[in-house]
């Protein structure tokens, strides 16, 4: 009896304590409250702490030698953090107020961190938005303000077997209809699958959304306040993507971990992949790589479009040396430095000016990739996107496995997305 | 140091002082443990209970008290969610099929190793226990080879002219495949517990029963099992708790797919945490906790000592 009383008392005090708190009606970080700062003139000075993920973190010090030569008074320390768990590490650092000055932030994370109020806005006049691919610039925007600067870009392109296509008398597929013709012809010539798109699981939405953009649709309105899944364009994309499975052009079983070797041995005639796979494919094929690997823009129905990802650089609110941080970011955004970084890491420059000279302008594969970047769309920069991404994965899988109609799934995506909201 | 009992009886007041001093010393000794317990165990448990009745999200972390109290809204939302309901159903199927299967197989293996097999006994013990101590990542690699469309399992089925499914990609077969894998992984633990339990079965009573003409089935049900009952209860409870928290297998093998057919409650909760919905995810954890308590209660009821 006494114990129940005590337990009851604890619960009651807890409840009272909680009702006592409550969300304040004004968001702590509304865009109007943002004060625009300016970076000082002259070179950067002082200690500068930088965090960068994975391979980028390992290689970044090589690139920073030039920055340190230009700014003799600065001492940059780069800490490399593994991609695995990098998101949580950054989020925790923001909460604890124990951040470095500058960090490389995955393009899909920046809005979330900006929403917590942990990031600084880009000082006026630091860079011009027109210096970057539009898709890249979209990733740094939150509530109408820029919270970072694009650094490198990532996109999706179509890999196809050039030799097999030539044998069938075909060029690279340009449109959705071409992709059907291409798949049918190459399967007739012995390939098991004409192309490969994911039928479900993580990554399905990312592979599917370009089809929506290609049919002229968008998943949100321009102001990013409303979801527009229940549009004819979205349905058209779902139906076409689904027809790839129905017509037997793509395996509906996931080929995770197998599709590259299937592409190399010719049983898979084409697939949608990232530029980072090119060196891997070249190594797998060997001497004949240039004859066998073809890179093409993603086939489209109305307008060319692809996915845009990559990495941004941002400065934290709790940075001790924000001035030097922004100067470093400005340095990294210069086209010549972007080219230098491509040479070091293979990461694709987010600044179009870097694509106008050197290898990036000459190599046939890279030229195609550079063209695709111009039509790259970033994922909606809202804090709840990860949740909506999961909803799309789940609902589309039902359509592609034939347990639900596209209309029902689309209605369900729209309803669930509205329920989840944009996170303001 | 003042230690306990003196032979000479002390005046009452002095005894009171001594007792109080002893109490202080005792608390002093207990304090390091208590601090660790409160900070790292009780604290998070109470904090998550508090979170489960608020709408706290990842963006509130800088100001965790600036959130709204929402009562049981999270719990209502959880039970209204289709995905959670299918995760709940998968978890229940997994537990209801998996636990009895694991206990039964563990018992059979323990009996075989105790009585049937005399040669290479250690080899078999190591063999059955090895999956328990092997990393789930290594197990996943091996089981993928076994379960893939042209893998070991389907090759063997092919000998019997059975066309096996693509186990991990088939919404009907993915969960059974994971149940088989989990049972295989956990049999070793129960085998060890039951082997220890079997040491306590009195040999002389068994021999007496044999002389009286009891067959081996009768000896098992009347003598061996009653002695083993506490071990079976313990085994069923820890396996039940483990199976209700079913997470690693789908995480490394299927990511919850296809069509959410291997999505478990723990996996669902994990996803909600990664979306930053801390309040909602805490509520889901408490639903899971309630289920663990319920299952354990049922098991104690079913397997308790019969009077």
XYZ file of C-alpha atoms in Angstrom:
731
model
C 0.000 0.000 0.000
C 2.713 2.413 1.030
C 4.680 1.553 -2.088
C 1.756 2.250 -4.396
C 1.313 5.587 -2.683
C 4.936 6.506 -3.235
C 4.821 5.372 -6.871
C 1.659 7.376 -7.379
C 3.267 10.420 -5.843
C 6.282 10.120 -8.134
C 4.113 9.864 -11.227
C 2.000 12.818 -10.135
C 4.981 15.074 -9.444
C 6.449 14.030 -12.784
C 3.232 14.882 -14.571
C 2.951 18.241 -12.824
C 6.569 19.026 -13.600
C 5.942 18.233 -17.250
C 2.759 20.236 -17.575
C 4.647 23.085 -15.963
C 7.028 23.167 -18.887
C 5.771 23.379 -22.435
C 6.715 24.601 -25.828
C 7.082 28.345 -26.156
C 4.883 29.647 -28.946
C 7.693 31.309 -30.867
C 10.343 29.095 -32.412
C 13.750 29.923 -30.944
C 15.369 30.172 -34.384
C 12.968 31.910 -36.716
C 14.676 33.354 -39.755
C 13.830 36.924 -38.772
C 15.880 36.569 -35.594
C 18.985 35.684 -37.591
C 21.574 38.414 -37.485
C 23.675 38.696 -40.592
C 27.365 38.880 -39.798
C 30.265 39.643 -42.060
C 33.657 38.017 -42.173
C 36.556 40.316 -41.425
C 39.028 41.408 -44.073
C 42.530 39.956 -44.158
C 43.812 36.412 -43.691
C 42.430 33.863 -41.247
C 44.192 33.507 -37.913
C 44.121 31.377 -34.802
C 43.266 27.749 -34.084
C 40.613 26.131 -36.242
C 38.955 22.809 -35.423
C 37.442 20.946 -38.397
C 35.493 17.694 -38.449
C 35.010 15.758 -41.658
C 33.590 12.307 -42.339
C 35.179 9.161 -43.715
C 37.458 9.358 -46.715
C 36.978 13.123 -46.939
C 38.273 13.503 -43.396
C 41.327 11.384 -44.166
C 42.263 13.342 -47.259
C 41.287 16.873 -46.258
C 44.642 17.793 -44.616
C 46.344 17.368 -48.016
C 44.034 19.997 -49.497
C 44.455 22.395 -46.583
C 48.177 22.927 -47.143
C 47.332 25.636 -49.675
C 45.013 27.360 -47.196
C 47.674 27.356 -44.514
C 50.213 28.840 -46.940
C 47.825 31.675 -47.803
C 46.993 32.230 -44.128
C 50.232 31.751 -42.191
C 48.584 32.753 -38.906
C 46.071 29.894 -38.922
C 46.499 26.454 -37.435
C 43.936 23.939 -38.739
C 43.289 20.622 -36.974
C 41.207 18.131 -38.961
C 39.481 15.324 -37.093
C 38.252 12.484 -39.266
C 35.064 10.841 -38.003
C 33.652 7.659 -39.556
C 30.428 8.018 -41.591
C 28.875 5.378 -39.370
C 27.514 7.306 -36.429
C 28.680 10.671 -37.767
C 25.128 12.031 -37.710
C 24.679 11.192 -34.028
C 28.113 12.479 -33.125
C 27.367 15.849 -34.687
C 23.877 15.981 -33.157
C 25.278 15.189 -29.697
C 28.061 17.735 -30.096
C 25.449 20.407 -30.823
C 23.406 19.442 -27.775
C 26.430 19.438 -25.500
C 27.773 22.676 -26.986
C 31.063 20.843 -27.572
C 31.356 21.441 -31.285
C 34.355 22.116 -33.473
C 34.377 25.370 -35.432
C 33.571 23.840 -38.788
C 32.209 20.495 -39.929
C 31.433 18.729 -43.128
C 27.727 17.900 -42.974
C 25.891 15.380 -45.152
C 23.485 17.283 -47.406
C 20.426 15.634 -45.874
C 21.400 16.539 -42.285
C 22.034 20.248 -42.497
C 18.390 21.367 -42.200
C 17.879 19.152 -39.169
C 20.893 20.670 -37.402
C 19.829 24.162 -38.457
C 16.403 23.505 -36.916
C 17.959 22.782 -33.515
C 19.465 26.260 -33.608
C 23.018 24.913 -33.520
C 24.256 26.277 -36.839
C 25.268 29.780 -37.935
C 23.940 31.406 -41.074
C 26.341 32.141 -43.898
C 27.716 35.712 -43.559
C 26.492 38.041 -46.270
C 28.772 38.318 -49.261
C 30.794 35.173 -48.490
C 29.733 33.234 -51.588
C 27.134 33.590 -54.345
C 24.383 31.012 -54.673
C 24.869 31.093 -58.449
C 28.400 29.720 -57.987
C 26.940 26.282 -57.206
C 24.673 23.774 -58.897
C 21.083 24.727 -57.998
C 20.486 21.257 -56.546
C 23.506 21.650 -54.252
C 22.490 25.105 -53.086
C 19.019 23.812 -52.147
C 20.613 21.542 -49.539
C 21.931 24.446 -47.433
C 18.670 26.396 -47.280
C 16.434 26.307 -44.213
C 13.551 28.740 -43.565
C 14.843 31.036 -46.258
C 18.404 31.340 -44.935
C 21.624 29.581 -45.966
C 23.239 27.583 -43.152
C 26.231 26.238 -45.045
C 28.110 26.159 -48.323
C 28.081 23.231 -50.772
C 31.390 21.450 -51.070
C 31.059 18.391 -53.252
C 28.199 16.937 -55.240
C 26.854 13.472 -55.826
C 24.249 12.340 -58.319
C 22.811 9.277 -60.066
C 23.427 8.274 -63.671
C 22.653 5.311 -65.892
C 25.387 2.753 -66.407
C 24.799 0.649 -69.518
C 26.739 -1.958 -71.437
C 27.902 -0.010 -74.472
C 29.189 -3.106 -76.288
C 25.941 -5.052 -75.844
C 23.899 -2.025 -76.931
C 26.009 -1.639 -80.062
C 25.582 -5.334 -80.857
C 21.815 -4.786 -80.698
C 22.137 -1.672 -82.861
C 21.023 0.662 -80.069
C 22.317 3.883 -78.537
C 22.023 4.783 -74.868
C 18.362 5.091 -73.811
C 17.296 8.736 -73.630
C 13.649 8.460 -72.635
C 11.530 6.083 -70.575
C 10.256 4.521 -73.813
C 13.867 4.051 -74.955
C 14.676 2.248 -71.716
C 11.859 -0.227 -72.431
C 13.093 -0.828 -75.988
C 16.673 -1.111 -74.756
C 15.759 -3.615 -72.020
C 13.617 -5.771 -74.292
C 16.274 -5.883 -77.010
C 19.182 -6.690 -74.721
C 17.200 -9.327 -72.862
C 16.371 -10.897 -76.213
C 20.125 -10.945 -76.904
C 20.817 -12.888 -73.722
C 20.936 -10.458 -70.786
C 18.870 -11.673 -67.855
C 17.700 -8.193 -66.880
C 17.486 -5.066 -69.016
C 17.897 -2.688 -66.089
C 17.777 -2.639 -62.298
C 15.800 -0.479 -59.916
C 15.094 -1.247 -56.266
C 11.669 -2.681 -55.450
C 11.756 -1.949 -51.729
C 13.781 -1.338 -48.601
C 16.101 1.498 -47.702
C 17.113 3.640 -50.672
C 13.995 2.939 -52.721
C 12.666 6.484 -52.386
C 16.020 7.948 -53.414
C 16.060 5.778 -56.521
C 12.412 6.474 -57.307
C 12.133 10.261 -56.784
C 14.117 11.178 -59.942
C 11.316 9.486 -61.916
C 8.869 11.962 -60.361
C 11.061 14.921 -61.322
C 11.558 13.406 -64.787
C 7.804 13.367 -65.350
C 7.638 17.036 -64.357
C 6.369 16.494 -60.830
C 7.543 17.559 -57.390
C 6.962 16.053 -53.978
C 6.471 19.444 -52.330
C 5.266 22.865 -53.440
C 7.867 25.558 -54.080
C 7.444 27.090 -50.619
C 7.993 23.636 -49.064
C 4.869 23.902 -46.942
C 2.709 21.240 -48.641
C 3.250 17.734 -49.942
C 2.219 17.008 -53.516
C 2.319 13.237 -53.741
C -1.270 13.023 -54.984
C -0.518 14.507 -58.395
C -0.806 12.909 -61.869
C 2.981 13.272 -62.332
C 3.706 11.276 -59.199
C 1.281 8.562 -60.265
C 2.812 8.454 -63.729
C 6.233 7.871 -62.130
C 4.924 5.109 -59.846
C 3.240 3.363 -62.756
C 6.271 3.555 -65.033
C 8.667 2.407 -62.299
C 6.285 -0.432 -61.479
C 6.029 -1.419 -65.147
C 9.767 -2.167 -65.145
C 9.009 -5.070 -62.786
C 5.762 -6.083 -64.494
C 7.415 -6.232 -67.909
C 10.267 -8.249 -66.471
C 12.901 -5.609 -67.286
C 14.091 -5.314 -63.679
C 14.394 -7.955 -60.990
C 11.852 -7.361 -58.251
C 14.048 -9.322 -55.835
C 16.770 -7.038 -54.474
C 20.151 -7.567 -56.114
C 22.058 -5.779 -53.331
C 25.713 -6.715 -53.515
C 25.265 -8.603 -56.806
C 24.282 -6.076 -59.428
C 27.827 -4.858 -60.117
C 29.156 -8.326 -60.878
C 26.010 -9.053 -62.937
C 26.668 -5.886 -64.933
C 30.261 -6.953 -65.468
C 29.334 -10.460 -66.671
C 26.634 -9.085 -68.950
C 23.555 -10.557 -67.274
C 22.470 -7.025 -66.284
C 22.394 -4.592 -69.213
C 22.013 -1.316 -67.310
C 21.452 0.106 -63.860
C 21.102 3.391 -62.003
C 24.217 4.076 -59.957
C 26.483 6.722 -58.481
C 29.626 8.247 -60.029
C 31.694 6.703 -57.214
C 31.078 3.286 -58.779
C 32.921 4.137 -61.973
C 36.449 3.344 -60.695
C 35.132 0.092 -59.167
C 33.532 -0.980 -62.446
C 36.651 -0.074 -64.415
C 38.755 -2.176 -62.065
C 36.347 -5.128 -62.300
C 36.245 -5.107 -66.108
C 39.917 -4.314 -66.686
C 41.347 -3.729 -70.141
C 38.047 -3.467 -72.047
C 36.434 -1.072 -69.575
C 36.164 1.856 -71.988
C 34.453 -0.292 -74.621
C 32.022 -1.956 -72.246
C 30.994 0.713 -69.764
C 28.667 3.400 -71.015
C 27.494 6.302 -68.861
C 24.291 8.082 -69.862
C 21.960 10.678 -68.401
C 19.001 9.111 -66.629
C 16.192 8.430 -69.117
C 13.268 10.821 -68.650
C 9.754 11.409 -69.806
C 9.315 15.182 -69.682
C 12.465 16.838 -68.313
C 15.920 15.419 -67.558
C 16.382 15.050 -63.800
C 18.446 13.183 -61.267
C 19.130 13.015 -57.578
C 21.554 15.451 -55.942
C 23.467 14.685 -52.772
C 26.971 15.258 -51.459
C 28.541 17.218 -48.629
C 28.277 20.778 -47.331
C 30.465 22.752 -44.961
C 28.907 24.632 -42.069
C 29.951 26.648 -39.020
C 28.483 25.951 -35.588
C 26.863 28.531 -33.300
C 29.263 27.468 -30.562
C 32.342 27.838 -32.786
C 35.261 29.576 -31.075
C 36.736 30.845 -34.314
C 33.850 31.354 -36.771
C 35.702 34.024 -38.730
C 38.532 31.700 -39.766
C 35.941 28.944 -40.318
C 34.031 30.936 -42.931
C 37.302 31.932 -44.581
C 38.225 28.264 -44.879
C 34.829 27.498 -46.405
C 35.231 30.361 -48.880
C 38.642 28.948 -49.844
C 37.222 25.459 -50.378
C 34.499 26.804 -52.673
C 36.972 28.316 -55.176
C 36.837 26.479 -58.547
C 40.608 25.875 -58.618
C 40.522 24.364 -55.107
C 37.484 22.294 -56.063
C 39.454 20.865 -59.015
C 42.396 20.172 -56.751
C 40.070 18.337 -54.380
C 38.717 16.253 -57.264
C 42.286 15.235 -58.085
C 42.922 14.240 -54.452
C 39.653 12.504 -53.571
C 37.568 11.941 -56.699
C 34.710 13.936 -55.135
C 32.761 15.881 -57.748
C 32.941 19.694 -57.493
C 29.728 21.437 -56.471
C 30.832 24.586 -58.330
C 29.997 24.442 -62.081
C 32.999 26.700 -62.858
C 35.304 23.853 -61.812
C 33.856 21.712 -64.622
C 34.929 24.037 -67.428
C 38.594 23.035 -67.644
C 40.962 20.130 -67.095
C 40.013 16.454 -66.779
C 36.528 17.308 -65.622
C 35.829 19.009 -68.952
C 37.584 16.447 -71.163
C 36.829 12.921 -69.939
C 33.705 11.577 -71.700
C 32.318 9.892 -68.601
C 32.859 12.972 -66.465
C 31.308 15.242 -69.084
C 28.094 13.227 -68.871
C 28.168 13.283 -65.073
C 28.775 17.036 -65.085
C 25.763 17.502 -67.360
C 23.614 15.361 -65.099
C 24.587 17.482 -62.077
C 22.943 20.490 -63.734
C 19.571 18.735 -63.535
C 20.118 17.406 -60.002
C 17.300 17.866 -57.507
C 17.989 17.699 -53.796
C 15.616 15.980 -51.411
C 13.151 18.307 -49.692
C 15.086 20.121 -46.988
C 12.673 19.503 -44.139
C 13.495 17.999 -40.756
C 10.962 15.186 -41.042
C 12.252 13.907 -44.377
C 13.833 10.712 -42.946
C 10.397 9.690 -41.677
C 8.661 10.446 -44.971
C 11.418 8.616 -46.836
C 10.588 5.504 -44.783
C 6.879 5.879 -45.575
C 7.604 6.102 -49.308
C 9.838 3.018 -49.123
C 7.142 1.001 -47.371
C 4.189 2.077 -49.512
C 5.957 1.797 -52.862
C 7.172 -1.685 -52.003
C 3.532 -2.723 -51.662
C 2.819 -1.451 -55.179
C 5.903 -3.013 -56.729
C 5.209 -6.365 -55.095
C 1.621 -6.194 -56.275
C -0.146 -6.155 -52.903
C -1.616 -2.663 -53.363
C -2.719 -0.431 -56.240
C -0.715 2.662 -57.039
C -3.721 4.887 -56.260
C -4.158 3.443 -52.778
C -0.432 3.679 -52.030
C -0.198 7.272 -53.252
C -3.201 8.289 -51.149
C -1.589 6.590 -48.170
C 1.755 8.354 -48.717
C 0.007 11.718 -48.971
C -2.075 11.073 -45.854
C 0.864 9.854 -43.762
C 3.126 12.668 -44.961
C 0.517 15.256 -43.988
C 0.243 13.610 -40.603
C 4.007 13.713 -40.093
C 4.199 17.284 -41.311
C 7.161 19.367 -42.371
C 8.549 19.884 -38.866
C 8.049 23.642 -39.485
C 36.273 1.075 12.567
C 33.441 0.253 14.840
C 32.219 -3.229 14.358
C 28.919 -4.668 15.495
C 28.217 -6.559 18.633
C 29.841 -6.061 21.999
C 29.387 -8.643 24.724
C 28.784 -5.918 27.311
C 25.263 -4.452 27.025
C 25.421 -0.709 26.401
C 23.126 1.982 27.731
C 20.254 2.655 25.349
C 21.417 6.109 24.280
C 24.909 4.953 23.447
C 23.478 2.049 21.461
C 21.381 4.471 19.437
C 24.446 6.531 18.519
C 26.332 3.392 17.525
C 23.500 2.215 15.342
C 23.256 5.524 13.598
C 26.967 5.462 12.980
C 26.711 1.981 11.552
C 23.945 3.126 9.256
C 26.094 5.985 7.979
C 29.022 3.640 7.373
C 26.768 1.172 5.578
C 25.373 3.890 3.310
C 28.925 5.047 2.710
C 29.827 1.613 1.420
C 26.695 1.381 -0.682
C 27.050 4.885 -2.114
C 29.344 4.191 -5.094
C 26.931 1.553 -6.347
C 23.892 3.693 -5.597
C 25.261 6.703 -7.458
C 26.076 4.603 -10.516
C 22.676 2.926 -10.342
C 20.737 6.162 -10.033
C 22.697 8.001 -12.712
C 23.016 5.252 -15.303
C 20.038 2.942 -14.632
C 17.186 4.498 -12.729
C 17.777 7.944 -14.230
C 17.433 6.975 -17.900
C 14.507 4.663 -17.100
C 12.597 7.467 -15.366
C 13.650 9.989 -18.011
C 12.298 7.785 -20.786
C 9.085 7.276 -18.832
C 8.784 11.036 -18.659
C 9.623 11.372 -22.361
C 6.922 8.876 -23.290
C 4.209 11.317 -22.216
C 5.667 14.315 -24.068
C 6.146 15.257 -27.709
C 9.937 15.552 -27.384
C 11.919 15.346 -30.628
C 15.575 15.532 -31.584
C 15.395 19.286 -32.171
C 14.278 19.781 -28.545
C 17.509 18.389 -27.140
C 19.034 21.770 -26.442
C 15.997 22.615 -24.333
C 14.524 19.289 -23.188
C 12.054 20.851 -20.766
C 10.521 23.070 -23.422
C 8.201 20.350 -24.671
C 4.490 19.718 -24.372
C 2.847 17.178 -22.094
C 0.649 14.983 -24.286
C -0.600 12.365 -21.837
C -1.228 9.005 -23.449
C -1.406 10.380 -26.994
C 1.832 8.633 -27.956
C 0.507 5.290 -26.770
C -2.767 5.774 -28.631
C -0.876 6.761 -31.785
C 1.320 3.675 -31.509
C -1.612 1.295 -31.373
C -3.328 3.141 -34.225
C -0.255 2.711 -36.429
C -0.509 -0.088 -39.019
C 3.226 -0.567 -39.174
C 3.489 -0.968 -35.417
C 0.633 -3.464 -35.413
C 2.328 -5.588 -38.045
C 5.616 -5.300 -36.104
C 3.741 -6.438 -32.983
C 2.270 -9.372 -34.857
C 5.671 -10.374 -36.268
C 7.229 -10.186 -32.811
C 4.495 -12.336 -31.306
C 4.788 -14.950 -34.070
C 8.552 -14.910 -33.673
C 8.324 -15.408 -29.895
C 5.462 -17.897 -29.819
C 7.096 -20.117 -32.445
C 10.711 -19.461 -31.559
C 10.761 -19.860 -27.766
C 9.127 -23.328 -27.500
C 11.239 -24.479 -30.436
C 14.446 -23.283 -28.811
C 13.557 -24.801 -25.434
C 12.578 -28.114 -27.009
C 15.679 -28.344 -29.173
C 17.898 -27.225 -26.284
C 16.397 -29.952 -24.125
C 16.813 -32.614 -26.805
C 20.424 -31.666 -27.435
C 21.168 -31.584 -23.684
C 19.579 -35.012 -23.166
C 21.450 -36.439 -26.136
C 24.745 -35.059 -24.892
C 24.027 -36.214 -21.333
C 22.968 -39.756 -22.120
C 23.153 -40.680 -25.795
C 26.525 -39.469 -26.985
C 29.606 -40.615 -25.137
C 32.315 -40.095 -27.752
C 33.419 -36.646 -28.892
C 31.080 -35.132 -26.319
C 33.210 -31.998 -25.967
C 33.279 -31.523 -29.734
C 29.473 -31.529 -29.850
C 29.190 -29.201 -26.868
C 31.537 -26.729 -28.515
C 29.699 -27.151 -31.816
C 26.308 -26.327 -30.355
C 27.620 -23.481 -28.232
C 29.729 -21.873 -30.960
C 26.816 -19.905 -32.554
C 26.144 -18.225 -29.202
C 29.600 -16.683 -29.033
C 29.909 -15.916 -32.746
C 29.353 -12.341 -33.895
C 25.976 -11.778 -35.542
C 27.749 -10.153 -38.479
C 29.687 -13.333 -39.246
C 26.530 -15.391 -38.795
C 24.659 -13.122 -41.199
C 27.255 -13.650 -43.921
C 27.071 -17.428 -43.570
C 23.270 -17.538 -43.391
C 22.951 -15.358 -46.448
C 24.933 -17.979 -48.337
C 22.643 -20.662 -46.962
C 19.418 -18.776 -47.728
C 20.143 -17.125 -51.082
C 18.113 -18.416 -54.084
C 20.850 -20.779 -55.300
C 22.240 -21.284 -51.801
C 22.931 -24.352 -49.720
C 19.373 -24.820 -48.460
C 17.747 -24.636 -51.885
C 20.411 -26.921 -53.338
C 19.581 -29.545 -50.724
C 15.846 -29.032 -51.318
C 16.549 -29.399 -55.040
C 17.841 -32.954 -54.433
C 14.328 -33.764 -53.191
C 12.893 -31.989 -56.262
C 11.538 -29.123 -54.165
C 11.908 -25.677 -55.684
C 12.837 -23.538 -52.649
C 11.780 -19.869 -52.466
C 14.089 -16.852 -52.349
C 13.945 -17.073 -48.565
C 14.909 -13.573 -47.499
C 13.033 -11.793 -50.311
C 9.752 -13.659 -49.974
C 7.210 -12.006 -47.638
C 5.924 -15.439 -46.553
C 9.246 -17.122 -45.910
C 11.475 -14.351 -44.590
C 10.174 -14.515 -41.012
C 10.363 -18.342 -40.779
C 13.923 -18.142 -42.134
C 14.861 -15.672 -39.393
C 13.136 -17.802 -36.754
C 15.255 -20.778 -37.853
C 18.370 -18.644 -37.632
C 17.497 -17.290 -34.177
C 16.678 -20.772 -32.852
C 19.983 -22.073 -34.188
C 21.754 -19.169 -32.501
C 20.124 -19.648 -29.102
C 19.976 -23.418 -28.690
C 23.524 -23.458 -27.318
C 22.736 -21.278 -24.300
C 19.807 -23.437 -23.242
C 21.801 -26.611 -23.855
C 24.407 -25.482 -21.323
C 21.747 -24.557 -18.749
C 19.894 -27.855 -19.204
C 23.113 -29.881 -19.081
C 23.864 -28.303 -15.719
C 20.296 -29.040 -14.612
C 20.619 -32.670 -15.630
C 23.560 -33.113 -13.247
C 21.073 -32.604 -10.401
C 18.862 -35.519 -11.435
C 19.474 -38.280 -8.842
C 20.818 -41.394 -10.526
C 19.690 -43.779 -7.768
C 16.023 -42.797 -8.069
C 16.201 -43.299 -11.824
C 17.722 -46.729 -11.308
C 15.022 -47.577 -8.778
C 12.356 -46.537 -11.264
C 14.011 -48.659 -13.925
C 13.905 -51.655 -11.568
C 10.210 -50.936 -10.992
C 9.705 -51.187 -14.746
C 9.255 -47.512 -15.688
C 10.072 -46.920 -19.361
C 12.310 -44.052 -20.476
C 9.381 -41.735 -21.311
C 7.867 -42.279 -17.856
C 11.228 -41.715 -16.215
C 11.605 -38.446 -18.131
C 8.168 -37.062 -17.268
C 8.073 -38.236 -13.643
C 11.684 -37.813 -12.520
C 13.895 -35.851 -14.916
C 11.491 -33.074 -15.931
C 10.329 -32.173 -12.397
C 13.963 -31.737 -11.372
C 14.659 -29.726 -14.522
C 11.566 -27.523 -14.154
C 13.373 -24.512 -12.611
C 16.039 -24.709 -15.315
C 13.354 -24.869 -18.033
C 11.542 -21.919 -16.462
C 14.747 -19.912 -16.362
C 15.563 -20.892 -19.944
C 12.074 -20.030 -21.195
C 12.121 -16.658 -19.443
C 15.508 -15.500 -20.729
C 14.808 -16.776 -24.261
C 11.373 -15.145 -24.161
C 12.853 -11.791 -23.175
C 15.526 -12.125 -25.842
C 13.032 -13.082 -28.547
C 10.621 -10.265 -27.705
C 13.519 -7.874 -28.205
C 14.231 -9.493 -31.586
C 16.342 -6.978 -33.499
C 19.760 -8.123 -34.678
C 18.547 -10.768 -37.123
C 16.330 -8.501 -39.253
C 18.813 -5.642 -38.849
C 21.641 -7.550 -40.502
C 19.632 -9.823 -42.815
C 16.532 -8.055 -44.164
C 16.317 -4.494 -42.743
C 12.754 -5.383 -41.769
C 11.655 -6.238 -45.314
C 10.223 -7.513 -47.569
C 6.934 -5.673 -47.039
C 7.738 -5.229 -43.339
C 7.368 -8.980 -42.878
C 10.413 -9.139 -40.592
C 9.960 -5.779 -38.896
C 10.001 -6.357 -35.143
C 8.833 -4.105 -32.334
C 12.393 -3.345 -31.298
C 13.295 -2.504 -34.896
C 10.249 -0.264 -35.205
C 11.237 1.515 -31.995
C 14.818 1.858 -33.219
C 13.562 3.485 -36.426
C 11.436 5.960 -34.482
C 14.442 6.920 -32.354
C 16.498 7.457 -35.491
C 13.757 9.747 -36.854
C 14.305 11.798 -33.707
C 10.809 11.092 -32.325
C 12.077 10.471 -28.812
C 8.720 10.762 -27.056
C 6.949 8.391 -29.391
C 9.858 5.928 -29.401
C 10.014 5.933 -25.583
C 6.326 5.094 -25.491
C 6.956 2.219 -27.905
C 9.750 0.956 -25.612
C 7.330 0.910 -22.693
C 4.816 -1.081 -24.718
C 7.587 -3.585 -25.348
C 8.507 -3.577 -21.664
C 4.891 -4.303 -20.722
C 4.872 -7.259 -23.108
C 8.069 -8.664 -21.591
C 6.526 -8.455 -18.118
C 3.342 -10.113 -19.360
C 5.154 -12.966 -21.078
C 7.356 -13.595 -18.042
C 4.288 -13.642 -15.807
C 2.575 -16.201 -18.065
C 5.678 -18.363 -18.129
C 5.958 -18.311 -14.337
C 2.300 -19.343 -14.140
C 2.725 -22.230 -16.583
C 6.008 -23.576 -15.313
C 5.888 -22.935 -11.559
C 6.344 -25.785 -9.112
C 3.191 -27.875 -8.907
C 2.024 -28.316 -5.323
